[in-house]
PDB file of C-alpha atoms and ligand atoms in Angstrom:
ATOM      1  CA  VAL A   1      54.205  10.883  26.259  1.00 40.00           C
ATOM      2  CA  LYS A   2      50.582  11.891  26.104  1.00 41.00           C
ATOM      3  CA  ALA A   3      49.798  12.769  29.703  1.00 45.00           C
ATOM      4  CA  LEU A   4      52.495  12.821  32.350  1.00 51.00           C
ATOM      5  CA  VAL A   5      49.977  13.497  35.059  1.00 48.00           C
ATOM      6  CA  SER A   6      46.962  11.221  35.138  1.00 47.00           C
ATOM      7  CA  PRO A   7      43.579  12.641  36.196  1.00 49.00           C
ATOM      8  CA  LEU A   8      43.891  10.599  39.382  1.00 49.00           C
ATOM      9  CA  ALA A   9      47.309  12.017  40.184  1.00 53.00           C
ATOM     10  CA  THR A  10      45.997  15.498  39.508  1.00 56.00           C
ATOM     11  CA  THR A  11      43.139  14.971  41.928  1.00 60.00           C
ATOM     12  CA  ALA A  12      45.572  13.693  44.545  1.00 59.00           C
ATOM     13  CA  ALA A  13      47.786  16.695  43.929  1.00 59.00           C
ATOM     14  CA  VAL A  14      44.863  19.068  44.309  1.00 59.00           C
ATOM     15  CA  ARG A  15      43.878  17.431  47.575  1.00 58.00           C
ATOM     16  CA  ALA A  16      47.463  17.612  48.833  1.00 57.00           C
ATOM     17  CA  VAL A  17      47.648  21.295  47.998  1.00 54.00           C
ATOM     18  CA  MET A  18      44.327  21.919  49.707  1.00 52.00           C
ATOM     19  CA  ARG A  19      45.770  20.298  52.823  1.00 52.00           C
ATOM     20  CA  GLY A  20      48.810  22.496  52.474  1.00 51.00           C
ATOM     21  CA  ASN A  21      51.122  19.588  51.694  1.00 54.00           C
ATOM     22  CA  ARG A  22      53.142  19.086  48.607  1.00 63.00           C
ATOM     23  CA  ALA A  23      52.180  16.062  46.523  1.00 68.00           C
ATOM     24  CA  ARG A  24      54.599  13.171  46.866  1.00 73.00           C
ATOM     25  CA  HIS A  25      55.167  10.105  44.719  1.00 77.00           C
ATOM     26  CA  THR A  26      53.850  11.921  41.672  1.00 84.00           C
ATOM     27  CA  ARG A  27      54.144  10.309  38.274  1.00 89.00           C
ATOM     28  CA  PRO A  28      57.084  12.563  37.230  1.00 92.00           C
ATOM     29  CA  GLU A  29      58.844  11.663  40.466  1.00 93.00           C
ATOM     30  CA  LEU A  30      58.325   7.935  39.867  1.00 94.00           C
ATOM     31  CA  ILE A  31      59.828   8.287  36.368  1.00 95.00           C
ATOM     32  CA  VAL A  32      62.914  10.022  37.746  1.00 96.00           C
ATOM     33  CA  ARG A  33      63.287   7.451  40.531  1.00 96.00           C
ATOM     34  CA  ARG A  34      63.226   4.662  37.962  1.00 95.00           C
ATOM     35  CA  LEU A  35      65.915   6.448  35.906  1.00 95.00           C
ATOM     36  CA  VAL A  36      68.119   6.898  38.970  1.00 97.00           C
ATOM     37  CA  ARG A  37      67.725   3.230  39.918  1.00 96.00           C
ATOM     38  CA  SER A  38      68.584   2.145  36.388  1.00 95.00           C
ATOM     39  CA  LEU A  39      71.866   4.053  36.751  1.00 95.00           C
ATOM     40  CA  GLY A  40      72.621   1.993  39.853  1.00 95.00           C
ATOM     41  CA  TYR A  41      72.362   4.745  42.465  1.00 95.00           C
ATOM     42  CA  HIS A  42      70.764   4.321  45.855  1.00 94.00           C
ATOM     43  CA  TYR A  43      68.794   7.133  47.408  1.00 96.00           C
ATOM     44  CA  ARG A  44      66.492   8.127  50.194  1.00 94.00           C
ATOM     45  CA  LEU A  45      63.106   9.725  49.713  1.00 92.00           C
ATOM     46  CA  HIS A  46      61.737  12.914  51.215  1.00 88.00           C
ATOM     47  CA  ARG A  47      64.238  13.553  53.999  1.00 90.00           C
ATOM     48  CA  LYS A  48      62.183  15.683  56.349  1.00 92.00           C
ATOM     49  CA  ASP A  49      65.280  16.885  58.210  1.00 93.00           C
ATOM     50  CA  LEU A  50      66.437  18.809  55.126  1.00 95.00           C
ATOM     51  CA  PRO A  51      65.004  22.137  53.902  1.00 94.00           C
ATOM     52  CA  GLY A  52      61.957  21.554  51.720  1.00 93.00           C
ATOM     53  CA  THR A  53      61.994  17.754  52.224  1.00 93.00           C
ATOM     54  CA  PRO A  54      63.861  17.055  48.962  1.00 95.00           C
ATOM     55  CA  ASP A  55      62.356  14.320  46.788  1.00 93.00           C
ATOM     56  CA  ILE A  56      65.372  12.130  46.029  1.00 96.00           C
ATOM     57  CA  VAL A  57      68.371  12.374  48.349  1.00 97.00           C
ATOM     58  CA  PHE A  58      71.912  11.027  47.946  1.00 97.00           C
ATOM     59  CA  SER A  59      73.067  11.460  51.526  1.00 96.00           C
ATOM     60  CA  SER A  60      76.751  10.560  51.277  1.00 94.00           C
ATOM     61  CA  ARG A  61      77.180  12.737  48.174  1.00 96.00           C
ATOM     62  CA  HIS A  62      75.287  15.659  49.683  1.00 97.00           C
ATOM     63  CA  LYS A  63      73.168  15.885  46.570  1.00 98.00           C
ATOM     64  CA  ALA A  64      69.435  15.963  45.989  1.00 98.00           C
ATOM     65  CA  ILE A  65      67.167  15.829  42.967  1.00 97.00           C
ATOM     66  CA  LEU A  66      64.010  17.923  43.085  1.00 96.00           C
ATOM     67  CA  VAL A  67      61.253  16.863  40.708  1.00 95.00           C
ATOM     68  CA  HIS A  68      58.970  19.787  39.991  1.00 93.00           C
ATOM     69  CA  GLY A  69      55.490  19.626  38.508  1.00 91.00           C
ATOM     70  CA  CYS A  70      55.261  22.501  36.024  1.00 92.00           C
ATOM     71  CA  PHE A  71      51.968  23.829  37.358  1.00 89.00           C
ATOM     72  CA  TRP A  72      52.533  23.590  41.116  1.00 89.00           C
ATOM     73  CA  HIS A  73      56.045  24.948  40.897  1.00 91.00           C
ATOM     74  CA  GLN A  74      55.215  27.473  38.160  1.00 90.00           C
ATOM     75  CA  HIS A  75      57.732  26.588  35.475  1.00 93.00           C
ATOM     76  CA  SER A  76      58.462  29.807  33.565  1.00 88.00           C
ATOM     77  CA  ARG A  77      57.300  29.968  29.949  1.00 85.00           C
ATOM     78  CA  CYS A  78      56.098  26.354  30.074  1.00 91.00           C
ATOM     79  CA  ALA A  79      53.020  25.078  28.259  1.00 83.00           C
ATOM     80  CA  LEU A  80      52.211  22.730  31.119  1.00 82.00           C
ATOM     81  CA  ARG A  81      51.732  25.729  33.351  1.00 81.00           C
ATOM     82  CA  ARG A  82      48.025  25.739  32.625  1.00 75.00           C
ATOM     83  CA  PRO A  83      46.202  29.043  32.935  1.00 73.00           C
ATOM     84  CA  LEU A  84      44.099  29.506  36.039  1.00 76.00           C
ATOM     85  CA  ARG A  85      40.352  29.373  35.479  1.00 79.00           C
ATOM     86  CA  SER A  86      38.778  30.106  38.841  1.00 82.00           C
ATOM     87  CA  ASN A  87      39.668  31.566  42.226  1.00 85.00           C
ATOM     88  CA  LEU A  88      42.367  33.518  40.435  1.00 86.00           C
ATOM     89  CA  GLN A  89      43.551  35.486  43.429  1.00 88.00           C
ATOM     90  CA  TYR A  90      43.689  32.465  45.691  1.00 89.00           C
ATOM     91  CA  TRP A  91      45.693  30.401  43.226  1.00 88.00           C
ATOM     92  CA  ALA A  92      47.973  33.197  42.127  1.00 88.00           C
ATOM     93  CA  ALA A  93      48.940  33.830  45.741  1.00 92.00           C
ATOM     94  CA  LYS A  94      49.345  30.145  46.525  1.00 90.00           C
ATOM     95  CA  LEU A  95      51.470  29.419  43.467  1.00 91.00           C
ATOM     96  CA  ALA A  96      53.619  32.489  44.092  1.00 92.00           C
ATOM     97  CA  ARG A  97      54.240  31.163  47.609  1.00 93.00           C
ATOM     98  CA  ASN A  98      55.217  27.767  46.176  1.00 92.00           C
ATOM     99  CA  LYS A  99      57.773  29.386  43.911  1.00 93.00           C
ATOM    100  CA  ALA A 100      59.202  31.553  46.681  1.00 95.00           C
ATOM    101  CA  ARG A 101      59.450  28.497  48.935  1.00 95.00           C
ATOM    102  CA  ASP A 102      61.311  26.559  46.227  1.00 95.00           C
ATOM    103  CA  LEU A 103      63.900  29.322  45.927  1.00 95.00           C
ATOM    104  CA  ARG A 104      64.269  29.559  49.703  1.00 97.00           C
ATOM    105  CA  ASP A 105      64.638  25.790  50.127  1.00 97.00           C
ATOM    106  CA  ARG A 106      67.294  25.543  47.417  1.00 97.00           C
ATOM    107  CA  ARG A 107      69.227  28.443  48.946  1.00 97.00           C
ATOM    108  CA  ARG A 108      69.120  26.794  52.373  1.00 97.00           C
ATOM    109  CA  LEU A 109      70.284  23.485  50.956  1.00 98.00           C
ATOM    110  CA  ARG A 110      73.167  25.241  49.205  1.00 97.00           C
ATOM    111  CA  GLN A 111      74.119  26.984  52.446  1.00 98.00           C
ATOM    112  CA  LEU A 112      74.216  23.585  54.158  1.00 97.00           C
ATOM    113  CA  GLY A 113      76.598  22.281  51.505  1.00 97.00           C
ATOM    114  CA  TRP A 114      74.083  20.408  49.368  1.00 98.00           C
ATOM    115  CA  LYS A 115      73.959  20.448  45.583  1.00 98.00           C
ATOM    116  CA  THR A 116      70.566  20.231  43.908  1.00 98.00           C
ATOM    117  CA  LEU A 117      69.339  19.287  40.456  1.00 98.00           C
ATOM    118  CA  VAL A 118      65.854  20.385  39.447  1.00 97.00           C
ATOM    119  CA  ILE A 119      64.027  18.243  36.916  1.00 97.00           C
ATOM    120  CA  TRP A 120      60.827  19.691  35.500  1.00 96.00           C
ATOM    121  CA  GLU A 121      57.868  17.524  34.564  1.00 95.00           C
ATOM    122  CA  CYS A 122      57.944  18.726  30.929  1.00 96.00           C
ATOM    123  CA  GLN A 123      61.612  17.710  30.553  1.00 96.00           C
ATOM    124  CA  LEU A 124      60.612  14.081  31.053  1.00 96.00           C
ATOM    125  CA  ARG A 125      59.398  13.995  27.459  1.00 94.00           C
ATOM    126  CA  ASP A 126      63.056  13.356  26.673  1.00 94.00           C
ATOM    127  CA  THR A 127      64.171  10.784  29.228  1.00 94.00           C
ATOM    128  CA  ALA A 128      67.521  10.247  27.471  1.00 95.00           C
ATOM    129  CA  ASP A 129      68.386  13.893  28.052  1.00 96.00           C
ATOM    130  CA  VAL A 130      67.266  13.763  31.686  1.00 97.00           C
ATOM    131  CA  GLU A 131      69.265  10.577  32.200  1.00 96.00           C
ATOM    132  CA  GLY A 132      72.361  12.336  30.899  1.00 96.00           C
ATOM    133  CA  ARG A 133      71.817  15.249  33.264  1.00 97.00           C
ATOM    134  CA  ILE A 134      71.339  12.921  36.237  1.00 97.00           C
ATOM    135  CA  ARG A 135      74.460  10.994  35.261  1.00 96.00           C
ATOM    136  CA  SER A 136      76.681  14.082  35.147  1.00 96.00           C
ATOM    137  CA  PHE A 137      75.086  15.570  38.267  1.00 97.00           C
ATOM    138  CA  LEU A 138      75.820  12.488  40.354  1.00 96.00           C
ATOM    139  CA  ALA A 139      79.251  11.812  38.841  1.00 93.00           C
ATOM    140  CA  ALA A 140      80.590  15.339  39.370  1.00 81.00           C
TER     141      ALA A 140
HETATM  142 ZN1  LIG B 201      57.590  22.750  32.324  1.00 89.04          ZN
END
């Protein structure tokens, strides 16, 4: 996979972040949704009544898949976490808040009895592996 995030998607993501919203329907998310559908599971998208508005929700199973872009969610030691070039302080603070919010949302979901699976953008280079993880997550 050459580019998981198209320039257009990146622009949309930037605009969403500027507005203070998280980007939805990103290319990584669409890939994961297609995988989940191919496994025959039904899901709901972006349930706003749950902490962090999880991306892909399996209500009756109390499970949710969170698809994280490596830059916006600051994937540790990941090459896709591009270095910041301008407005360093602004971005560093914003991205640190994103990461803190992710941790808080997952903790809240856990406290409410939900299980979560995080899939990082860079892991979608190996869709067979991701498919296996989704399969065991939903079957367990
Ligand atoms: Zn990554």
